[in-house]
Amino acid sequence: MNSNLNQEQDFEQLNIEKVRNIGIMAHIDAGKTTVTERVLFFTRKIHRVGEVHEGMATMDYLPQEQERGITISSAVTTCFWNNARINIIDTPGHVDFTVEVERSLRVLDGAVAVFCGVGGVEPQSETVWHQADHYRVPRIAFINKLDRVGADFFAVVNAIRKKLNANAHPTQIPIGKESDFIGVIDLIEMKAFIYGRDSNGMEFDWVDIPDAYRQEALIYRDKLLEAISEIDENIMQKYLDGNEINPQEIRQAIRKGTTTGKFIPVLGGSALRNKCIQPLLDAVVWYLPSPLDLPPVEGKNPKTNESEKRLPMKKEPFSGLVFKINMDPHAGKISFFRVYSGQLQSGTYVYNSNKGVKERVSRILIIHANRREDVQMVKAGDLCGIVGLRNATTGDTLCEERYPIVLETLVFPEPVIEVAIEPKTRADQEKLGLALSKLAEEDPTFKVKTDEETGQTLISGMGELHLEIIIDRLLREFKVEANVGRPQVAYRETIRRSSRGEGRYVRQTGGRGQYGHVVLEIEPCEDNFVFEDKIVGGAIPREYIPSAQAGVKESLDNGVIAGYPVMNIRVRLVDGSYHPVDSSDIAFKIAGSLALRDAIKRAQPILLEPVMKVQIITPKDYLGDVIGDISARRGKIEGIESKGELQVINAQAPLASLFGYATALRSVTQGRATYTMQFSHYEEVPENMMKEIIDKLR
């Protein structure tokens, strides 16, 4: 087994066959950042290990990450192992930051899925696994924390097979359990890694399998050979004939199965104790694909609308995808970028085929967490940062103008939680708007809008923690203090029955006065607003009718119950009177407004609230809890259907009761359920709640 003592090779000369673009993904607290930290240490990228629990991990460099001990933003780095260049993206595990996993997987060629030896396949493990399925990303599974009390390697392997429907098989099995975990048996070489008990994983012996584990090792090797024989005909023939299969042949078969997504090699260890990181690195190089092992990237020519392919070669026309935007306080806007074909030099121009604009590449950066290194050129297979692209956003394709192509872009989930925000001081008003726009450019799941009715600035995101981090960044990075609260529900008002109202506006000011007199009839209707002119006999001259209508329409903006807009009302102008000298447009406009308010007061006005159409997808184990929770929120279940192991609930519920629902749903289902909602219709507010709403406004 070789360790990496080689110096980092020249960036431009490294063969693309030796490039591995991988992500580290897992449920929160499974240990993926600790795994990444050990990978960097054993590849000599860093010389001192930083611990997550101490807030010193290299890849968790944001203050919010260091304080909370979690990964929030995906971090990029590069290291070398056995002459291979490994580009790594360490992704978050918290469900609120699932977009970071989504956009990372879009540009990666392979992934290491980390599972806790105790927790096994946890809710977010399922989410990131299905995301990797969507992008067809080949994977290795690494079962971490095998030294912990309650760790069970084989139980986790079975859970991966059952819960994730994966063809997962160990390529190594553990020696010892919990505190007695001392190493692993390699089922390919049939040798054992045994770590010294006092070496903290820094020293190990590559020895024969201990007698106590030989029989178990033979059983699991046989299972491994049986699994890969279904992938490789040569292996199958040798296995059936009882012939010896050498380690190189086994690795080639595993690599074939892994790169095609038909096989998941499973390894184990304890990252915190530095155990079994070297075999994991070997597996990354052996089994995960290089850009050449995968199908060429496909896109559409925006001029011809025909599909085109680009091979990962320097001679191909240049193309690539922006997968992340980072607003750096020193370098400015950095566009994180994956090069799929050709090469790009600093100082040249690129064509953004999504925006139809040409921009100059000021600098190209190779990124190691929060440190950057300038390079002159990048080529197919590389991950880099570009400075100077003002118009680029996440998901944009960059290419040559002569050979335009639009690669498949990223689709992001809609935000599920929304709060109102306002600056604490008037001086912060402009700074707040600028800061929010920068944060929204960085994060596609963070949205900013202004409610036209309430005048509030509303920010929305994927969860309470997501928005909490945004508020924290506003204060720390942009020095903007803000007050945050719940947004106001956009209620409406309407009427229950028909009525008649009269408005008379008379003013005498010494000279010419003002006179307008309007009589209206109103009734409920299906349309938002209908105005009918039923004047006969010239009771109101024709020239004043538009003014009366304008007064009615203006008055609809402020209802009589709580000042909310009035809807679903039919208004008939039936009578009135005028003065040949004193009547005017303004007088009839005011009279129309007064008449409508008078009529509404007589028509049993009521308050309406927006009702949302909600679809919830949950494992069937939580069906009763989810239904109970949505019913407690005044929701109505419209139907339930099964989709495999999942249940799809269609319901309707008032928006006012759905604030904070994302967090509540995760709590009820351990984060395993998802939901979407959209506006359905307005419905009458219950009388007791209407009184509460009115009292709050007084």
Short mmCIF file of C-alpha atoms in Angstrom, two decimals, residues 126-596:
data_model
loop_
_atom_site.label_atom_id
_atom_site.label_comp_id
_atom_site.label_asym_id
_atom_site.label_seq_id
_atom_site.Cartn_x
_atom_site.Cartn_y
_atom_site.Cartn_z
CA GLU A 126 -31.50 9.57 2.14
CA THR A 127 -31.94 13.08 0.74
CA VAL A 128 -28.35 13.47 -0.48
CA TRP A 129 -28.34 9.89 -1.79
CA HIS A 130 -31.41 10.57 -3.92
CA GLN A 131 -29.85 13.82 -5.12
CA ALA A 132 -26.80 11.82 -6.24
CA ASP A 133 -29.15 9.34 -7.97
CA HIS A 134 -30.74 12.26 -9.85
CA TYR A 135 -27.37 13.39 -11.21
CA ARG A 136 -26.16 9.78 -11.68
CA VAL A 137 -23.08 10.33 -9.55
CA PRO A 138 -20.97 7.19 -8.82
CA ARG A 139 -20.41 6.66 -5.09
CA ILE A 140 -18.27 5.02 -2.44
CA ALA A 141 -19.76 4.50 1.02
CA PHE A 142 -17.59 5.12 4.09
CA ILE A 143 -18.99 4.01 7.45
CA ASN A 144 -17.44 6.33 10.01
CA LYS A 145 -17.22 6.33 13.82
CA LEU A 146 -16.68 2.57 14.13
CA ASP A 147 -14.93 3.22 17.47
CA ARG A 148 -18.12 4.65 19.01
CA VAL A 149 -20.32 2.77 21.48
CA GLY A 150 -23.16 1.16 19.53
CA ALA A 151 -21.37 1.21 16.15
CA ASP A 152 -22.36 -1.71 13.90
CA PHE A 153 -20.67 -1.88 10.49
CA PHE A 154 -22.78 -4.70 9.07
CA ALA A 155 -26.08 -3.23 10.27
CA VAL A 156 -25.27 0.00 8.40
CA VAL A 157 -24.36 -1.96 5.24
CA ASN A 158 -27.76 -3.69 5.39
CA ALA A 159 -29.50 -0.35 5.96
CA ILE A 160 -27.77 1.12 2.88
CA ARG A 161 -29.04 -1.80 0.81
CA LYS A 162 -32.57 -1.71 2.18
CA LYS A 163 -33.31 2.01 2.68
CA LEU A 164 -31.35 3.31 -0.30
CA ASN A 165 -31.97 0.35 -2.61
CA ALA A 166 -28.23 0.22 -3.33
CA ASN A 167 -26.11 -2.72 -4.48
CA ALA A 168 -23.64 -2.09 -1.65
CA HIS A 169 -20.97 -4.61 -0.60
CA PRO A 170 -17.99 -4.28 1.74
CA THR A 171 -14.55 -4.28 0.18
CA GLN A 172 -13.18 -4.36 3.73
CA ILE A 173 -14.56 -5.44 7.11
CA PRO A 174 -13.68 -4.13 10.58
CA ILE A 175 -11.38 -5.75 13.13
CA GLY A 176 -12.86 -5.23 16.57
CA LYS A 177 -15.94 -3.27 17.65
CA GLU A 178 -16.46 0.05 19.42
CA SER A 179 -13.46 0.87 21.65
CA ASP A 180 -11.74 -2.33 20.44
CA PHE A 181 -11.82 -1.24 16.79
CA ILE A 182 -8.18 -1.50 15.65
CA GLY A 183 -8.31 -1.76 11.86
CA VAL A 184 -9.84 -3.39 8.79
CA ILE A 185 -9.39 -6.46 6.62
CA ASP A 186 -8.96 -5.78 2.90
CA LEU A 187 -11.12 -8.38 1.14
CA ILE A 188 -9.32 -7.84 -2.17
CA GLU A 189 -5.72 -8.32 -1.01
CA MET A 190 -6.86 -10.51 1.94
CA LYS A 191 -4.56 -8.58 4.24
CA ALA A 192 -5.21 -6.59 7.41
CA PHE A 193 -4.56 -2.96 8.37
CA ILE A 194 -3.90 -2.99 12.11
CA TYR A 195 -3.34 0.33 13.87
CA GLY A 196 -1.23 0.72 16.99
CA ARG A 197 -3.44 1.43 20.00
CA ASP A 198 -1.32 4.39 21.11
CA SER A 199 -0.41 5.81 17.70
CA ASN A 200 -3.71 7.68 17.22
CA GLY A 201 -3.94 6.14 13.75
CA MET A 202 -0.63 7.52 12.53
CA GLU A 203 1.06 4.11 12.35
CA PHE A 204 -0.30 0.84 11.04
CA ASP A 205 0.89 -2.63 10.10
CA TRP A 206 -0.03 -4.32 6.82
CA VAL A 207 -0.18 -7.95 8.04
CA ASP A 208 -1.82 -11.33 7.54
CA ILE A 209 -5.43 -11.66 8.66
CA PRO A 210 -5.70 -12.65 12.34
CA ASP A 211 -6.92 -16.25 12.73
CA ALA A 212 -10.02 -15.14 14.65
CA TYR A 213 -11.23 -13.18 11.59
CA ARG A 214 -10.10 -15.44 8.73
CA GLN A 215 -13.36 -17.37 8.37
CA GLU A 216 -15.47 -14.19 8.42
CA ALA A 217 -13.17 -12.60 5.85
CA LEU A 218 -13.53 -15.61 3.51
CA ILE A 219 -17.34 -15.42 3.75
CA TYR A 220 -17.46 -11.70 2.88
CA ARG A 221 -14.85 -12.05 0.13
CA ASP A 222 -17.03 -14.75 -1.42
CA LYS A 223 -20.06 -12.41 -1.26
CA LEU A 224 -17.99 -9.65 -2.89
CA LEU A 225 -16.85 -11.92 -5.74
CA GLU A 226 -20.40 -13.10 -6.27
CA ALA A 227 -21.63 -9.49 -6.51
CA ILE A 228 -18.98 -8.32 -8.98
CA SER A 229 -19.32 -11.45 -11.10
CA GLU A 230 -22.72 -10.08 -12.13
CA ILE A 231 -20.94 -6.98 -13.46
CA ASP A 232 -17.92 -8.58 -15.17
CA GLU A 233 -18.24 -11.72 -17.33
CA ASN A 234 -14.53 -12.55 -16.97
CA ILE A 235 -14.88 -12.55 -13.16
CA MET A 236 -18.06 -14.63 -13.43
CA GLN A 237 -16.33 -17.30 -15.53
CA LYS A 238 -13.37 -17.54 -13.18
CA TYR A 239 -15.65 -17.55 -10.13
CA LEU A 240 -17.84 -20.36 -11.52
CA ASP A 241 -14.77 -22.38 -12.55
CA GLY A 242 -13.21 -21.92 -9.12
CA ASN A 243 -10.11 -20.23 -10.57
CA GLU A 244 -8.01 -17.69 -8.69
CA ILE A 245 -8.97 -14.07 -9.30
CA ASN A 246 -6.14 -11.61 -8.75
CA PRO A 247 -6.59 -8.29 -6.90
CA GLN A 248 -6.11 -6.21 -10.04
CA GLU A 249 -8.98 -7.99 -11.81
CA ILE A 250 -11.24 -7.49 -8.78
CA ARG A 251 -10.46 -3.78 -8.64
CA GLN A 252 -11.12 -3.38 -12.35
CA ALA A 253 -14.52 -5.05 -11.95
CA ILE A 254 -15.37 -2.90 -8.93
CA ARG A 255 -14.32 0.22 -10.84
CA LYS A 256 -16.51 -0.81 -13.77
CA GLY A 257 -19.50 -1.35 -11.46
CA THR A 258 -18.90 1.88 -9.51
CA THR A 259 -18.50 4.18 -12.52
CA THR A 260 -21.68 2.81 -14.09
CA GLY A 261 -23.61 3.17 -10.83
CA LYS A 262 -24.28 -0.57 -10.52
CA PHE A 263 -22.09 -1.19 -7.49
CA ILE A 264 -21.29 0.65 -4.25
CA PRO A 265 -18.01 -0.32 -2.52
CA VAL A 266 -18.34 0.02 1.28
CA LEU A 267 -15.38 0.88 3.49
CA GLY A 268 -15.16 1.71 7.19
CA GLY A 269 -13.02 3.52 9.74
CA SER A 270 -12.82 6.24 12.35
CA ALA A 271 -11.86 9.61 10.91
CA LEU A 272 -11.54 11.27 14.32
CA ARG A 273 -8.93 8.63 15.32
CA ASN A 274 -7.19 8.87 11.92
CA LYS A 275 -8.00 5.23 11.17
CA CYS A 276 -8.50 3.89 7.64
CA ILE A 277 -8.21 7.18 5.74
CA GLN A 278 -5.36 5.82 3.55
CA PRO A 279 -7.47 2.90 2.22
CA LEU A 280 -10.31 5.37 1.55
CA LEU A 281 -7.98 7.54 -0.53
CA ASP A 282 -6.81 4.47 -2.45
CA ALA A 283 -10.46 3.56 -3.12
CA VAL A 284 -11.19 7.09 -4.42
CA VAL A 285 -8.35 6.74 -6.95
CA TRP A 286 -9.11 3.12 -7.82
CA TYR A 287 -12.90 3.15 -8.11
CA LEU A 288 -14.26 6.65 -8.71
CA PRO A 289 -14.22 7.89 -12.31
CA SER A 290 -12.06 10.43 -14.04
CA PRO A 291 -13.81 12.83 -16.46
CA LEU A 292 -12.85 10.43 -19.27
CA ASP A 293 -14.76 7.53 -17.67
CA LEU A 294 -18.10 9.32 -17.90
CA PRO A 295 -20.27 10.11 -20.93
CA PRO A 296 -19.43 13.43 -22.61
CA VAL A 297 -21.40 16.41 -21.36
CA GLU A 298 -24.47 17.28 -23.42
CA GLY A 299 -26.09 20.61 -24.15
CA LYS A 300 -28.07 22.54 -26.77
CA ASN A 301 -26.76 24.92 -29.37
CA PRO A 302 -28.76 28.14 -28.74
CA LYS A 303 -28.61 29.03 -32.44
CA THR A 304 -29.84 25.73 -33.89
CA ASN A 305 -31.55 24.30 -30.77
CA GLU A 306 -29.90 20.96 -31.57
CA SER A 307 -28.16 18.73 -29.02
CA GLU A 308 -24.37 18.75 -28.95
CA LYS A 309 -21.74 16.83 -26.99
CA ARG A 310 -18.41 18.01 -25.67
CA LEU A 311 -15.57 15.63 -24.82
CA PRO A 312 -13.32 16.35 -21.81
CA MET A 313 -10.32 17.19 -23.99
CA LYS A 314 -8.15 20.29 -24.42
CA LYS A 315 -8.70 20.34 -28.19
CA GLU A 316 -12.48 20.60 -27.86
CA PRO A 317 -14.20 24.03 -27.86
CA PHE A 318 -14.20 25.49 -24.37
CA SER A 319 -17.32 24.99 -22.22
CA GLY A 320 -18.20 24.81 -18.55
CA LEU A 321 -20.80 25.54 -15.87
CA VAL A 322 -20.95 28.13 -13.08
CA PHE A 323 -22.12 26.19 -10.02
CA LYS A 324 -21.71 28.72 -7.25
CA ILE A 325 -21.28 32.47 -6.66
CA ASN A 326 -19.27 33.78 -3.73
CA MET A 327 -19.06 37.44 -2.73
CA ASP A 328 -15.52 37.76 -1.39
CA PRO A 329 -14.72 40.95 0.59
CA HIS A 330 -11.27 41.15 -1.03
CA ALA A 331 -11.52 39.57 -4.50
CA GLY A 332 -15.11 40.65 -5.17
CA LYS A 333 -17.48 38.32 -7.00
CA ILE A 334 -15.99 34.85 -7.54
CA SER A 335 -17.77 32.46 -9.91
CA PHE A 336 -17.04 28.83 -8.99
CA PHE A 337 -16.71 26.96 -12.25
CA ARG A 338 -16.35 23.44 -13.66
CA VAL A 339 -14.51 23.13 -16.99
CA TYR A 340 -16.07 20.39 -19.12
CA SER A 341 -14.14 20.79 -22.37
CA GLY A 342 -11.27 22.78 -23.86
CA GLN A 343 -9.21 25.22 -21.84
CA LEU A 344 -9.48 28.76 -20.53
CA GLN A 345 -6.73 31.33 -20.07
CA SER A 346 -6.70 34.27 -17.72
CA GLY A 347 -7.26 37.61 -19.46
CA THR A 348 -9.35 36.14 -22.29
CA TYR A 349 -13.07 36.54 -23.00
CA VAL A 350 -15.85 34.01 -22.41
CA TYR A 351 -19.39 33.92 -23.76
CA ASN A 352 -22.28 33.46 -21.31
CA SER A 353 -24.74 31.55 -23.51
CA ASN A 354 -27.59 31.85 -20.98
CA LYS A 355 -27.37 35.65 -20.83
CA GLY A 356 -26.04 36.21 -24.36
CA VAL A 357 -23.18 38.41 -23.14
CA LYS A 358 -19.41 38.34 -23.51
CA GLU A 359 -17.19 39.04 -20.49
CA ARG A 360 -13.51 39.20 -19.68
CA VAL A 361 -11.90 36.75 -17.28
CA SER A 362 -9.78 38.97 -15.01
CA ARG A 363 -8.31 36.18 -12.87
CA ILE A 364 -8.51 32.40 -12.56
CA LEU A 365 -8.15 30.97 -9.07
CA ILE A 366 -7.45 27.53 -7.67
CA ILE A 367 -9.28 27.42 -4.36
CA HIS A 368 -8.40 25.79 -1.05
CA ALA A 369 -11.26 26.60 1.34
CA ASN A 370 -10.82 30.36 1.97
CA ARG A 371 -7.36 30.59 0.36
CA ARG A 372 -6.81 31.30 -3.32
CA GLU A 373 -3.95 30.83 -5.76
CA ASP A 374 -3.80 32.56 -9.15
CA VAL A 375 -3.18 30.39 -12.22
CA GLN A 376 -2.91 31.30 -15.88
CA MET A 377 -4.91 28.44 -17.36
CA VAL A 378 -7.43 25.72 -16.52
CA LYS A 379 -8.49 22.81 -18.69
CA ALA A 380 -11.16 20.11 -19.01
CA GLY A 381 -11.90 18.40 -15.71
CA ASP A 382 -10.81 21.29 -13.48
CA LEU A 383 -12.73 23.11 -10.75
CA CYS A 384 -11.74 26.74 -10.35
CA GLY A 385 -12.88 30.24 -9.46
CA ILE A 386 -13.21 33.07 -11.97
CA VAL A 387 -13.02 36.76 -11.08
CA GLY A 388 -14.46 39.41 -13.39
CA LEU A 389 -17.81 37.96 -14.48
CA ARG A 390 -20.41 40.56 -13.51
CA ASN A 391 -23.41 38.91 -15.21
CA ALA A 392 -22.80 35.25 -14.34
CA THR A 393 -25.21 33.52 -11.98
CA THR A 394 -25.47 29.97 -10.68
CA GLY A 395 -26.29 27.55 -13.50
CA ASP A 396 -24.93 29.68 -16.36
CA THR A 397 -22.91 28.09 -19.16
CA LEU A 398 -19.65 29.73 -20.24
CA CYS A 399 -18.26 28.85 -23.67
CA GLU A 400 -16.67 30.21 -26.84
CA GLU A 401 -18.83 32.62 -28.81
CA ARG A 402 -18.00 30.78 -32.05
CA TYR A 403 -19.15 27.47 -30.56
CA PRO A 404 -22.09 28.32 -28.29
CA ILE A 405 -23.68 25.67 -26.10
CA VAL A 406 -26.14 25.74 -23.19
CA LEU A 407 -25.55 22.95 -20.68
CA GLU A 408 -28.31 21.58 -18.47
CA THR A 409 -28.80 24.18 -15.78
CA LEU A 410 -29.59 23.71 -12.11
CA VAL A 411 -33.14 23.63 -10.77
CA PHE A 412 -33.52 24.81 -7.20
CA PRO A 413 -36.36 24.18 -4.75
CA GLU A 414 -38.63 27.08 -3.89
CA PRO A 415 -38.17 28.69 -0.45
CA VAL A 416 -40.50 27.33 2.21
CA ILE A 417 -40.28 29.89 4.99
CA GLU A 418 -40.66 33.68 4.87
CA VAL A 419 -40.12 36.51 7.34
CA ALA A 420 -40.31 40.28 7.26
CA ILE A 421 -37.15 42.35 7.71
CA GLU A 422 -36.51 46.06 8.20
CA PRO A 423 -33.38 48.09 9.01
CA LYS A 424 -32.99 49.26 12.60
CA THR A 425 -31.96 52.74 11.49
CA ARG A 426 -32.70 54.92 8.49
CA ALA A 427 -28.98 54.91 7.67
CA ASP A 428 -29.14 51.14 7.20
CA GLN A 429 -31.96 51.31 4.64
CA GLU A 430 -29.80 51.53 1.52
CA LYS A 431 -27.12 49.20 2.94
CA LEU A 432 -29.77 46.58 3.67
CA GLY A 433 -31.06 46.53 0.10
CA LEU A 434 -27.53 46.20 -1.31
CA ALA A 435 -26.57 43.47 1.14
CA LEU A 436 -29.72 41.44 0.50
CA SER A 437 -29.21 41.60 -3.27
CA LYS A 438 -25.64 40.30 -2.88
CA LEU A 439 -26.75 37.45 -0.64
CA ALA A 440 -29.55 36.55 -3.07
CA GLU A 441 -27.04 36.42 -5.91
CA GLU A 442 -24.89 34.03 -3.88
CA ASP A 443 -27.73 31.75 -2.81
CA PRO A 444 -30.46 30.77 -5.34
CA THR A 445 -32.77 29.52 -2.56
CA PHE A 446 -32.71 32.88 -0.77
CA LYS A 447 -35.33 35.28 -2.17
CA VAL A 448 -36.09 38.93 -1.47
CA LYS A 449 -39.32 40.72 -2.39
CA THR A 450 -41.45 43.66 -1.30
CA ASP A 451 -45.09 43.08 -0.40
CA GLU A 452 -46.98 45.73 -2.37
CA GLU A 453 -49.87 45.74 0.07
CA THR A 454 -48.02 45.88 3.38
CA GLY A 455 -44.84 47.60 2.16
CA GLN A 456 -42.75 45.02 4.03
CA THR A 457 -39.49 43.61 2.73
CA LEU A 458 -39.89 39.84 2.85
CA ILE A 459 -36.99 37.40 2.80
CA SER A 460 -37.54 33.70 2.23
CA GLY A 461 -35.35 30.62 2.48
CA MET A 462 -35.22 26.89 3.12
CA GLY A 463 -35.70 26.97 6.89
CA GLU A 464 -35.30 28.89 10.10
CA LEU A 465 -31.56 28.13 10.39
CA HIS A 466 -31.04 29.27 6.80
CA LEU A 467 -32.59 32.68 7.53
CA GLU A 468 -30.84 32.89 10.91
CA ILE A 469 -27.49 32.54 9.11
CA ILE A 470 -28.51 35.21 6.57
CA ILE A 471 -29.35 37.68 9.38
CA ASP A 472 -26.05 36.87 11.09
CA ARG A 473 -24.13 37.48 7.86
CA LEU A 474 -25.91 40.82 7.37
CA LEU A 475 -24.55 41.98 10.71
CA ARG A 476 -21.03 40.53 10.46
CA GLU A 477 -20.15 40.93 6.79
CA PHE A 478 -22.25 43.92 5.76
CA LYS A 479 -22.50 45.71 9.14
CA VAL A 480 -26.29 46.07 8.77
CA GLU A 481 -28.52 45.70 11.81
CA ALA A 482 -32.08 44.58 11.10
CA ASN A 483 -35.30 43.74 12.88
CA VAL A 484 -36.90 40.48 11.85
CA GLY A 485 -40.49 39.43 12.37
CA ARG A 486 -43.26 37.38 10.88
CA PRO A 487 -44.79 38.71 7.67
CA GLN A 488 -48.36 39.94 7.65
CA VAL A 489 -50.92 37.72 5.99
CA ALA A 490 -52.56 39.41 2.99
CA TYR A 491 -56.16 39.21 4.17
CA ARG A 492 -59.10 40.40 2.04
CA GLU A 493 -62.62 41.65 2.77
CA THR A 494 -65.91 40.88 1.05
CA ILE A 495 -69.69 40.97 1.67
CA ARG A 496 -72.26 38.30 2.53
CA ARG A 497 -75.44 39.89 1.11
CA SER A 498 -76.82 42.60 -1.11
CA SER A 499 -77.34 46.15 0.12
CA ARG A 500 -77.83 49.75 -0.94
CA GLY A 501 -75.67 52.74 -0.05
CA GLU A 502 -75.74 56.48 -0.58
CA GLY A 503 -72.93 58.99 -0.73
CA ARG A 504 -73.44 62.73 -0.76
CA TYR A 505 -70.59 65.22 -0.94
CA VAL A 506 -71.62 68.86 -0.50
CA ARG A 507 -69.27 71.75 0.23
CA GLN A 508 -69.99 75.47 0.10
CA THR A 509 -66.93 77.71 0.27
CA GLY A 510 -68.35 81.12 -0.52
CA GLY A 511 -67.79 80.90 -4.25
CA ARG A 512 -68.37 77.87 -6.40
CA GLY A 513 -69.08 74.84 -4.17
CA GLN A 514 -68.76 71.06 -4.58
CA TYR A 515 -71.71 68.76 -5.13
CA GLY A 516 -71.89 65.06 -5.86
CA HIS A 517 -74.60 62.56 -5.00
CA VAL A 518 -74.36 58.81 -5.74
CA VAL A 519 -76.63 55.84 -4.94
CA LEU A 520 -75.20 52.32 -5.30
CA GLU A 521 -76.43 48.76 -5.02
CA ILE A 522 -73.90 46.02 -4.22
CA GLU A 523 -74.00 42.22 -4.11
CA PRO A 524 -71.53 39.33 -3.81
CA CYS A 525 -70.17 37.89 -7.06
CA GLU A 526 -67.57 35.40 -8.31
CA ASP A 527 -65.46 38.01 -10.10
CA ASN A 528 -63.06 40.21 -8.19
CA PHE A 529 -64.86 43.48 -9.09
CA VAL A 530 -67.66 44.33 -11.53
CA PHE A 531 -69.04 47.87 -12.08
CA GLU A 532 -72.35 48.41 -13.86
CA ASP A 533 -73.81 51.74 -14.96
CA LYS A 534 -77.61 51.61 -14.51
CA ILE A 535 -78.29 55.35 -14.56
CA VAL A 536 -81.43 56.32 -16.50
CA GLY A 537 -83.04 59.65 -17.21
CA GLY A 538 -79.80 61.63 -16.78
CA ALA A 539 -79.81 61.51 -12.94
CA ILE A 540 -76.02 61.78 -13.20
CA PRO A 541 -74.51 63.32 -16.35
CA ARG A 542 -72.40 60.94 -18.46
CA GLU A 543 -69.20 62.89 -17.86
CA TYR A 544 -69.33 62.25 -14.11
CA ILE A 545 -69.94 58.49 -14.22
CA PRO A 546 -66.22 57.59 -14.75
CA SER A 547 -65.40 59.77 -11.72
CA ALA A 548 -67.97 57.95 -9.58
CA GLN A 549 -66.52 54.61 -10.79
CA ALA A 550 -62.97 55.78 -9.95
CA GLY A 551 -64.11 56.70 -6.42
CA VAL A 552 -65.69 53.26 -5.97
CA LYS A 553 -62.55 51.49 -7.21
CA GLU A 554 -60.27 53.55 -4.99
CA SER A 555 -62.40 52.79 -1.95
CA LEU A 556 -62.07 49.04 -2.61
CA ASP A 557 -58.41 49.28 -1.54
CA ASN A 558 -59.41 49.89 2.08
CA GLY A 559 -62.26 47.84 3.50
CA VAL A 560 -64.43 48.81 6.47
CA ILE A 561 -63.49 45.93 8.82
CA ALA A 562 -59.70 46.13 9.04
CA GLY A 563 -58.62 48.19 6.04
CA TYR A 564 -57.83 45.23 3.75
CA PRO A 565 -58.76 45.29 0.02
CA VAL A 566 -62.35 44.34 -0.88
CA MET A 567 -62.96 41.61 -3.45
CA ASN A 568 -65.77 39.55 -5.04
CA ILE A 569 -68.21 42.44 -5.28
CA ARG A 570 -70.59 43.70 -7.96
CA VAL A 571 -71.42 47.44 -7.84
CA ARG A 572 -74.36 49.04 -9.69
CA LEU A 573 -74.63 52.79 -10.05
CA VAL A 574 -78.43 53.20 -9.88
CA ASP A 575 -79.21 56.79 -8.94
CA GLY A 576 -77.91 60.15 -7.83
CA SER A 577 -78.22 63.85 -8.46
CA TYR A 578 -76.10 66.75 -9.57
CA HIS A 579 -75.87 70.53 -9.44
CA PRO A 580 -75.52 72.37 -12.76
CA VAL A 581 -72.86 74.72 -11.29
CA ASP A 582 -71.25 73.03 -8.26
CA SER A 583 -70.90 69.43 -9.51
CA SER A 584 -67.37 68.31 -10.48
CA ASP A 585 -65.31 65.18 -11.11
CA ILE A 586 -63.74 65.32 -7.68
CA ALA A 587 -67.13 65.71 -5.98
CA PHE A 588 -68.53 62.61 -7.72
CA LYS A 589 -65.33 60.65 -7.01
CA ILE A 590 -65.68 61.35 -3.28
CA ALA A 591 -69.40 60.65 -3.38
CA GLY A 592 -68.79 57.28 -5.07
CA SER A 593 -66.29 56.36 -2.36
CA LEU A 594 -68.68 57.35 0.44
CA ALA A 595 -71.56 55.45 -1.15
CA LEU A 596 -69.54 52.23 -1.40
#
